mmCIF file of C-alpha atoms in Angstrom:
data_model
loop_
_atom_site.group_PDB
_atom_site.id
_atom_site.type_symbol
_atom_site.label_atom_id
_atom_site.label_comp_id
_atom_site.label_asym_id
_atom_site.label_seq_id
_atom_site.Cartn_x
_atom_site.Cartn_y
_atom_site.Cartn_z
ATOM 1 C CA UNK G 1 84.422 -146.092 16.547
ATOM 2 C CA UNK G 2 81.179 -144.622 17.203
ATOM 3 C CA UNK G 3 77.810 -145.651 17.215
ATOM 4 C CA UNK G 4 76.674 -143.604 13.855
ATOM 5 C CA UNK G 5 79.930 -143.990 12.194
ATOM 6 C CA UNK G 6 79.649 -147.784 12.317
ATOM 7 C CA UNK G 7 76.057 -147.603 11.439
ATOM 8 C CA UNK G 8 77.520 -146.039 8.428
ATOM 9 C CA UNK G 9 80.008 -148.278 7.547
ATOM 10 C CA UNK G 10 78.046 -151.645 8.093
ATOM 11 C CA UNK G 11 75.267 -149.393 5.105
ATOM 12 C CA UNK G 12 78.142 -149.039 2.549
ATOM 13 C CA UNK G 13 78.961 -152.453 2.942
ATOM 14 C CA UNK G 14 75.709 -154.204 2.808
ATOM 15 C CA UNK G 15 75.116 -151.499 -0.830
ATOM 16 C CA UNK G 16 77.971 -153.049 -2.079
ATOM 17 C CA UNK G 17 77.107 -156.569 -1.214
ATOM 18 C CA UNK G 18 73.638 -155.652 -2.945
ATOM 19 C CA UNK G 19 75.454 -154.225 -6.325
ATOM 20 C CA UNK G 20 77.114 -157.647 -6.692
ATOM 21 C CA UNK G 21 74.015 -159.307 -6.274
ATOM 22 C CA UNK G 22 72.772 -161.767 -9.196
ATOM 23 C CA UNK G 23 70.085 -160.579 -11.520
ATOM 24 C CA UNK G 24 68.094 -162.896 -13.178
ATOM 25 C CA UNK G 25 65.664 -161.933 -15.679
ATOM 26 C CA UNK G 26 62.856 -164.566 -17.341
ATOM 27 C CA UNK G 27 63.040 -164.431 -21.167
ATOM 28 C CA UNK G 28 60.703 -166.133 -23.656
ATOM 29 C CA UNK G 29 62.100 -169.543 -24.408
ATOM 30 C CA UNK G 30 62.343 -168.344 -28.263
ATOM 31 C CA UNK G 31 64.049 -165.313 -27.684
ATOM 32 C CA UNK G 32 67.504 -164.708 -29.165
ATOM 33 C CA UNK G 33 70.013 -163.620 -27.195
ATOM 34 C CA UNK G 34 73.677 -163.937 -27.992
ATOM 35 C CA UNK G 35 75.644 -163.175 -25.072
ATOM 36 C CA UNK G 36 79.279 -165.015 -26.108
ATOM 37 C CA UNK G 37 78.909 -165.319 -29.834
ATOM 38 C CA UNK G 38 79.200 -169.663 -29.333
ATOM 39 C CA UNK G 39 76.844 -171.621 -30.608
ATOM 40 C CA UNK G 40 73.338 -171.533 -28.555
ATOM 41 C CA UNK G 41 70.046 -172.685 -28.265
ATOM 42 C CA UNK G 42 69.300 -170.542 -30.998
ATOM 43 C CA UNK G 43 71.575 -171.818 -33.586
ATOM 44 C CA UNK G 44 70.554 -175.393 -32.750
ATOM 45 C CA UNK G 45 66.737 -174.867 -33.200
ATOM 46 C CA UNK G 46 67.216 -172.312 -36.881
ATOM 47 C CA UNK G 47 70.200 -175.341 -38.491
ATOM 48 C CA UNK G 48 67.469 -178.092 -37.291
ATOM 49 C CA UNK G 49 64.632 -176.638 -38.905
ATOM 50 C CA UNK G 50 66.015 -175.150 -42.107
ATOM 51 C CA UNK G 51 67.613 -178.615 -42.768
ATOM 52 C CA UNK G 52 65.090 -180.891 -42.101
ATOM 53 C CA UNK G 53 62.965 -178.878 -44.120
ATOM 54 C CA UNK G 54 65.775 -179.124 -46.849
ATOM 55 C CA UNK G 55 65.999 -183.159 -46.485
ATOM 56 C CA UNK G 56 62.574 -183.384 -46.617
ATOM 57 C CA UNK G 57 61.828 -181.367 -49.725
ATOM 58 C CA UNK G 58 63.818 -184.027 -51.631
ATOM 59 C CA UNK G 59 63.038 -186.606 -54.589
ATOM 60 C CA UNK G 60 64.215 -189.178 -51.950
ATOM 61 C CA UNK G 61 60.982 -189.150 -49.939
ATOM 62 C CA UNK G 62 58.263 -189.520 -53.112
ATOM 63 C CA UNK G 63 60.950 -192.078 -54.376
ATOM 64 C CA UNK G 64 60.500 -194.452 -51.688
ATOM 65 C CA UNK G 65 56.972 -194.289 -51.433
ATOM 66 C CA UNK G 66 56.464 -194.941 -55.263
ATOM 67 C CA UNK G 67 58.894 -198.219 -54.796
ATOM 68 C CA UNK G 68 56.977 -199.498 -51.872
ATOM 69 C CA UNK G 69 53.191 -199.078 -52.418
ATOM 70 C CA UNK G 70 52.887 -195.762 -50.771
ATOM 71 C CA UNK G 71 54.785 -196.330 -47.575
ATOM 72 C CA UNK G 72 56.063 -193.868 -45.922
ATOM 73 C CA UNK G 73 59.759 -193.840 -45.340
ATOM 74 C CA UNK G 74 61.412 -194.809 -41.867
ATOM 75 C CA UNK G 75 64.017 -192.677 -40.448
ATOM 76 C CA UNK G 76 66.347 -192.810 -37.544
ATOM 77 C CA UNK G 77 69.016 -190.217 -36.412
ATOM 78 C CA UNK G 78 72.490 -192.044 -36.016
ATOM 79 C CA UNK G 79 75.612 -189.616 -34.528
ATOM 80 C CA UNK G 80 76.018 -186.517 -35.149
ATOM 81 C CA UNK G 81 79.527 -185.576 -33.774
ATOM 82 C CA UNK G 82 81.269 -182.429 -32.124
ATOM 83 C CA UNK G 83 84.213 -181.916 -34.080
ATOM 84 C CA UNK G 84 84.135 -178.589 -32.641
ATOM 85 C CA UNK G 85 86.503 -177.029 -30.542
ATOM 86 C CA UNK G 86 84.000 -175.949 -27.587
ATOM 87 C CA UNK G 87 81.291 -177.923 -25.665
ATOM 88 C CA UNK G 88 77.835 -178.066 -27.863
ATOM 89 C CA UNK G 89 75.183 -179.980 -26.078
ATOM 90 C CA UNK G 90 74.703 -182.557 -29.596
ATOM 91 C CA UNK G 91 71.790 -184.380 -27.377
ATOM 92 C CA UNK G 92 69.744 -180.782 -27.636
ATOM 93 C CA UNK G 93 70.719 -180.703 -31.203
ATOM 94 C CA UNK G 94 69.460 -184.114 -32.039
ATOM 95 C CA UNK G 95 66.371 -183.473 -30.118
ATOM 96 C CA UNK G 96 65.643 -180.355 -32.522
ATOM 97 C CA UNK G 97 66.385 -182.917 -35.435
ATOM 98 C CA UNK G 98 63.760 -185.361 -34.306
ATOM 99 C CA UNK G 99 60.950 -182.970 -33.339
ATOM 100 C CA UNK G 100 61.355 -181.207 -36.827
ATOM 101 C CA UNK G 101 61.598 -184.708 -38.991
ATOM 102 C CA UNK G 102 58.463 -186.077 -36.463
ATOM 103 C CA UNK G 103 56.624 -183.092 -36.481
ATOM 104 C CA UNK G 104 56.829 -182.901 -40.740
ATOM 105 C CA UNK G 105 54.367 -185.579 -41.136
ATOM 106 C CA UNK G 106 55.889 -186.838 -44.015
ATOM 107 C CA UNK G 107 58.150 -189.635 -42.879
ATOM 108 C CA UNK G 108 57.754 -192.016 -39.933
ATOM 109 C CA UNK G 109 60.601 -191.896 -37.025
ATOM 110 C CA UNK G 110 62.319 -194.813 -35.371
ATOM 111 C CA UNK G 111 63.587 -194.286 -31.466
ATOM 112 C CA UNK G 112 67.503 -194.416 -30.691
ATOM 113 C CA UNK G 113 69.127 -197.353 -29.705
ATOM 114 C CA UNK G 114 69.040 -196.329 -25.959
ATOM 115 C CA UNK G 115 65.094 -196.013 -26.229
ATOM 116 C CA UNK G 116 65.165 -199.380 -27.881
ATOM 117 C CA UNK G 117 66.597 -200.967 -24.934
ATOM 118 C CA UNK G 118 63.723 -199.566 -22.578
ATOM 119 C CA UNK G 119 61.240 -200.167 -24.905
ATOM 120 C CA UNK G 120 62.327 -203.843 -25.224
ATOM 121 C CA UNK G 121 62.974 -204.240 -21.416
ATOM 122 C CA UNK G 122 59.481 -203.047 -20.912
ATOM 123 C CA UNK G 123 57.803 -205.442 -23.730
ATOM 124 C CA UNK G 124 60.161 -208.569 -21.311
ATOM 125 C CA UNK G 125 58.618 -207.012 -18.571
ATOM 126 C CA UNK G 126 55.280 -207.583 -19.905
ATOM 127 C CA UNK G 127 55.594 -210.776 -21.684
ATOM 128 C CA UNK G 128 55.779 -211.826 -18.240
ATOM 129 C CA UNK G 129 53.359 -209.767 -16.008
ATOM 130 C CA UNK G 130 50.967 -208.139 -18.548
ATOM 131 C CA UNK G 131 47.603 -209.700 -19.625
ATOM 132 C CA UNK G 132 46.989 -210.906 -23.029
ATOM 133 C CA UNK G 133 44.742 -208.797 -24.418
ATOM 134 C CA UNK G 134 47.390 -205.637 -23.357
ATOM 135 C CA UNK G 135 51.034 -207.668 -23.724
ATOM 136 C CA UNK G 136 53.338 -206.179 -26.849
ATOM 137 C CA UNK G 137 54.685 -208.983 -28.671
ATOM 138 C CA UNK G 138 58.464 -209.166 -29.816
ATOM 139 C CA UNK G 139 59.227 -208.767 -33.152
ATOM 140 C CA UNK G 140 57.343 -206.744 -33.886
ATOM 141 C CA UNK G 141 59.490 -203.208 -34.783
ATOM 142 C CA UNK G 142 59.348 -200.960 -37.553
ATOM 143 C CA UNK G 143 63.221 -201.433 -38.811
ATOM 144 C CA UNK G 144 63.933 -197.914 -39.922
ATOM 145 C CA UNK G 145 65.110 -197.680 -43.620
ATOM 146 C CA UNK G 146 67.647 -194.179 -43.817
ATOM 147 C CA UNK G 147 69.792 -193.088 -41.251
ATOM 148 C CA UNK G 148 70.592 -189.558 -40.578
ATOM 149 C CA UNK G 149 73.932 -188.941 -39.625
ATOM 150 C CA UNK G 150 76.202 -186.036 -38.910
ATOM 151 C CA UNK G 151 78.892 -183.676 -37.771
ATOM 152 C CA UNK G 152 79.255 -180.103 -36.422
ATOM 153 C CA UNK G 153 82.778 -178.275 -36.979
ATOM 154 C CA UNK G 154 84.176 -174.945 -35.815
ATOM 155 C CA UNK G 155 86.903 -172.588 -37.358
ATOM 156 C CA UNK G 156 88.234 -169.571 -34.990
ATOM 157 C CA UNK G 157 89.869 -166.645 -36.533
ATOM 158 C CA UNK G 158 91.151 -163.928 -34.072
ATOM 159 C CA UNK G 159 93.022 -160.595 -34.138
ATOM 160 C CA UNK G 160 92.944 -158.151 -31.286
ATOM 161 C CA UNK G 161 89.593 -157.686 -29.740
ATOM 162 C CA UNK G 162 87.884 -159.240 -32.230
ATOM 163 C CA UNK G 163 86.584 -162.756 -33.490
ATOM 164 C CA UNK G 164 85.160 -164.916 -36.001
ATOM 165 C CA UNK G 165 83.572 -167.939 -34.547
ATOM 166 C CA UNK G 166 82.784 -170.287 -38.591
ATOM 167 C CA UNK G 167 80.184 -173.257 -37.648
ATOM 168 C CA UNK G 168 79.462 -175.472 -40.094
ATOM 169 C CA UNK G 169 76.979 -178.425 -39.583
ATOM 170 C CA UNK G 170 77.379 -181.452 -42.269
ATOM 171 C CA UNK G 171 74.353 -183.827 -42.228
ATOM 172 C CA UNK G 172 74.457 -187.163 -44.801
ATOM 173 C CA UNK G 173 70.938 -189.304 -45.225
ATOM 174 C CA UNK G 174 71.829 -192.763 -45.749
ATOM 175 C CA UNK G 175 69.604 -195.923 -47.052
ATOM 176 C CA UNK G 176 70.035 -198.813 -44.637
ATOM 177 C CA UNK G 177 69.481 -201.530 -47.509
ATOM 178 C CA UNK G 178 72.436 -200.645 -49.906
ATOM 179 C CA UNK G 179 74.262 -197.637 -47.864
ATOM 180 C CA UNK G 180 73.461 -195.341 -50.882
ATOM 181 C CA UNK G 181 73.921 -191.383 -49.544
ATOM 182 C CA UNK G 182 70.597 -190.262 -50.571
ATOM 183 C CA UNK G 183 70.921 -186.137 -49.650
ATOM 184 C CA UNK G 184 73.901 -184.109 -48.032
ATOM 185 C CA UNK G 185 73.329 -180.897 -46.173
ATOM 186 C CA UNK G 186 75.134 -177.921 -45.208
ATOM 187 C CA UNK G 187 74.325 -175.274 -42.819
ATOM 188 C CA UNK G 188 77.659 -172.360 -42.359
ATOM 189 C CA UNK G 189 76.947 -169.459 -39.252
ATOM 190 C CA UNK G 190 79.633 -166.637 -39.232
ATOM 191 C CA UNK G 191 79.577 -164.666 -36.356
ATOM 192 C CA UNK G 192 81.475 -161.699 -35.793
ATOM 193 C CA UNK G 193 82.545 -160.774 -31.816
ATOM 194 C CA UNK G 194 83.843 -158.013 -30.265
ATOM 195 C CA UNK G 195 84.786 -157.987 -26.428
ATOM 196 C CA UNK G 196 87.473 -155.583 -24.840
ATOM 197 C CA UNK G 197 88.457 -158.380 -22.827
ATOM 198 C CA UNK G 198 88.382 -161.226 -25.734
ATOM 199 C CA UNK G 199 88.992 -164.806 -24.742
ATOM 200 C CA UNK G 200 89.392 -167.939 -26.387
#
């Protein structure tokens, strides 16, 4: 083989090594993008916010606060399953949940149970090391008084190249003190998806 044919060859190969290459392009962090038609970071954030702004806007709240001198309501978030029949990242979910119901102003938010056990490890911790004037007693934690709990479910209806991915996210508010189911929510997403190479 000679010197310019070989040059040649070793070109077309290192083009085609570049055509396979991996583009990555930055995109604003609020952007939508559906690429697959599952549910995505987009889906999480909308269902958060329009139902948290639904719970919210309920007698519940001004109920509460007219039974206990003004107080503002306590909430925690409880589980919220995948009943679904793909992966859905429910700890990104619940993060939307929290920031929405924290960021409303209108009800107070109690950590997870997880963050409870750091919190309280921390307030040992300091019962021992701290100085008075800076330790954080025990005892001393606002018990929350409704629990938010939840589910997210999937129905898949296919024919040929195409697809209807059905999500529907259930949410129940329940009083800690007498278990009383004080709002349900429902959010439904239909998507419709087309791919000449469809895959469930």
């Amino acid at each position: 083989m000679t010197m310019t044919r070989m040059t040649a060859t070793v070109l077309v190969a290192l083009l085609a090594l570049g055509g396979c290459a991996t583009k990555v392009e930055r995109m604003e962090p609020g952007e939508v993008k559906d690429l697959s038609g599952k549910w995505n970071d987009t889906d999480s954030r909308l269902v958060s916010e329009e139902m948290i702004g639904d719970v919210l806007s309920h007698r519940w709240v001004g109920d509460f606060s007219q039974g206990h001198a003004g107080k503002r309501p306590a909430v925690i978030v409880g589980e919220i399953r995948n009943l679904s029949h793909e992966h859905i990242s429910v700890v990104t979910f619940v993060n939307d949940l929290e920031r929405e119901i924290i960021n409303s102003g209108k009800v107070d938010f109690v950590a997870s149970r997880d963050e409870r056990e750091d919190i309280r490890a921390e307030r040992k911790d300091q019962d021992l090391h701290a100085s008075e004037e800076t330790r954080k007693p025990m005892g001393k934690e606002l018990g929350a008084d409704f629990m938010l709990k939840g589910d997210i479910s999937t129905i898949l209806d296919s024919e040929g190249k195409q697809q209807v991915r059905y999500y529907q996210v259930d949410l129940t508010l329940i009083s800690l003190a007498d278990n009383r189911k004080v709002w349900v929510g429902q959010k439904k997403i239909k998507k419709l998806v087309t791919k000449p190479g469809l895959r469930l």
